[in-house]
PDB file of C-alpha atoms in Angstrom:
ATOM      1  CA  MET A   1     -29.920  35.244  38.575  1.00  0.00           C
ATOM      2  CA  TYR A   2     -27.152  37.731  39.240  1.00  0.00           C
ATOM      3  CA  SER A   3     -29.055  40.588  37.645  1.00  0.00           C
ATOM      4  CA  GLY A   4     -32.275  40.511  39.671  1.00  0.00           C
ATOM      5  CA  LEU A   5     -34.525  37.612  38.675  1.00  0.00           C
ATOM      6  CA  GLU A   6     -38.037  38.155  40.053  1.00  0.00           C
ATOM      7  CA  LEU A   7     -39.805  35.156  41.561  1.00  0.00           C
ATOM      8  CA  ASP A   8     -43.386  36.365  40.943  1.00  0.00           C
ATOM      9  CA  PRO A   9     -44.044  33.756  38.218  1.00  0.00           C
ATOM     10  CA  LEU A  10     -43.589  30.917  40.726  1.00  0.00           C
ATOM     11  CA  SER A  11     -46.715  31.780  42.744  1.00  0.00           C
ATOM     12  CA  ASP A  12     -48.457  34.685  44.464  1.00  0.00           C
ATOM     13  CA  GLU A  13     -46.559  33.879  47.679  1.00  0.00           C
ATOM     14  CA  TRP A  14     -43.327  34.947  45.921  1.00  0.00           C
ATOM     15  CA  ARG A  15     -44.679  38.300  44.721  1.00  0.00           C
ATOM     16  CA  GLY A  16     -42.032  40.976  45.314  1.00  0.00           C
ATOM     17  CA  TRP A  17     -39.224  38.497  46.042  1.00  0.00           C
ATOM     18  CA  ARG A  18     -36.169  38.378  43.785  1.00  0.00           C
ATOM     19  CA  ILE A  19     -32.716  36.896  43.503  1.00  0.00           C
ATOM     20  CA  GLN A  20     -29.928  39.393  43.068  1.00  0.00           C
ATOM     21  CA  LYS A  21     -26.150  38.970  43.332  1.00  0.00           C
ATOM     22  CA  GLY A  22     -26.523  35.506  44.849  1.00  0.00           C
ATOM     23  CA  GLN A  23     -28.914  36.600  47.589  1.00  0.00           C
ATOM     24  CA  LEU A  24     -32.642  36.210  48.068  1.00  0.00           C
ATOM     25  CA  ILE A  25     -34.177  39.679  48.440  1.00  0.00           C
ATOM     26  CA  THR A  26     -37.491  40.028  50.279  1.00  0.00           C
ATOM     27  CA  PRO A  27     -40.209  42.501  49.252  1.00  0.00           C
ATOM     28  CA  ASN A  28     -38.933  44.669  52.152  1.00  0.00           C
ATOM     29  CA  SER A  29     -35.424  44.624  50.611  1.00  0.00           C
ATOM     30  CA  TRP A  30     -33.936  42.317  53.248  1.00  0.00           C
ATOM     31  CA  SER A  31     -30.959  40.380  51.867  1.00  0.00           C
ATOM     32  CA  LEU A  32     -31.078  36.725  52.844  1.00  0.00           C
ATOM     33  CA  THR A  33     -27.975  34.612  52.419  1.00  0.00           C
ATOM     34  CA  PRO A  34     -28.140  30.815  52.574  1.00  0.00           C
ATOM     35  CA  ASN A  35     -26.697  30.911  56.126  1.00  0.00           C
ATOM     36  CA  ARG A  36     -29.410  33.298  57.323  1.00  0.00           C
ATOM     37  CA  ILE A  37     -32.140  31.161  55.778  1.00  0.00           C
ATOM     38  CA  VAL A  38     -30.765  27.992  57.399  1.00  0.00           C
ATOM     39  CA  ALA A  39     -30.398  29.746  60.770  1.00  0.00           C
ATOM     40  CA  GLY A  40     -33.975  31.039  60.621  1.00  0.00           C
ATOM     41  CA  ASN A  41     -35.305  27.623  59.689  1.00  0.00           C
ATOM     42  CA  ALA A  42     -33.292  26.008  62.485  1.00  0.00           C
ATOM     43  CA  LEU A  43     -34.877  28.397  64.984  1.00  0.00           C
ATOM     44  CA  LEU A  44     -38.317  27.412  63.740  1.00  0.00           C
ATOM     45  CA  GLU A  45     -37.459  23.703  63.875  1.00  0.00           C
ATOM     46  CA  ILE A  46     -36.221  23.798  67.485  1.00  0.00           C
ATOM     47  CA  ASN A  47     -39.830  24.188  68.570  1.00  0.00           C
ATOM     48  CA  ALA A  48     -39.222  23.915  72.333  1.00  0.00           C
ATOM     49  CA  ASP A  49     -42.014  25.219  74.591  1.00  0.00           C
ATOM     50  CA  ASN A  50     -40.168  28.388  75.617  1.00  0.00           C
ATOM     51  CA  ASP A  51     -39.189  28.919  71.993  1.00  0.00           C
ATOM     52  CA  GLN A  52     -42.853  28.885  70.938  1.00  0.00           C
ATOM     53  CA  LYS A  53     -43.343  32.350  72.439  1.00  0.00           C
ATOM     54  CA  THR A  54     -40.173  33.626  70.789  1.00  0.00           C
ATOM     55  CA  LYS A  55     -41.176  32.117  67.449  1.00  0.00           C
ATOM     56  CA  SER A  56     -44.625  33.645  67.734  1.00  0.00           C
ATOM     57  CA  SER A  57     -43.122  37.060  68.492  1.00  0.00           C
ATOM     58  CA  ILE A  58     -40.672  36.821  65.598  1.00  0.00           C
ATOM     59  CA  LEU A  59     -43.411  35.852  63.158  1.00  0.00           C
ATOM     60  CA  HIS A  60     -45.652  38.653  64.435  1.00  0.00           C
ATOM     61  CA  VAL A  61     -42.905  41.257  63.968  1.00  0.00           C
ATOM     62  CA  ALA A  62     -42.068  39.881  60.523  1.00  0.00           C
ATOM     63  CA  ARG A  63     -45.718  40.169  59.457  1.00  0.00           C
ATOM     64  CA  VAL A  64     -45.954  43.731  60.787  1.00  0.00           C
ATOM     65  CA  LEU A  65     -42.756  44.691  58.982  1.00  0.00           C
ATOM     66  CA  ASN A  66     -44.040  43.056  55.813  1.00  0.00           C
ATOM     67  CA  ARG A  67     -47.106  45.311  55.868  1.00  0.00           C
ATOM     68  CA  THR A  68     -45.031  48.474  56.164  1.00  0.00           C
TER      69      THR A  68
END
């Protein structure tokens, strides 16, 4: 796992993702630590009405960035 294990064999959704040096690396080369993953999930779980717009914007930007 320290040397760059690719997650492609898990499913097509994991294509381009890998684990390297204890971090989850996205296909866009973003390094995600456990704290960042938990924080992002917490933001999605809050789900308050005013947060719906923010969540929608974040997901839209993430999808655009993923295509680039």
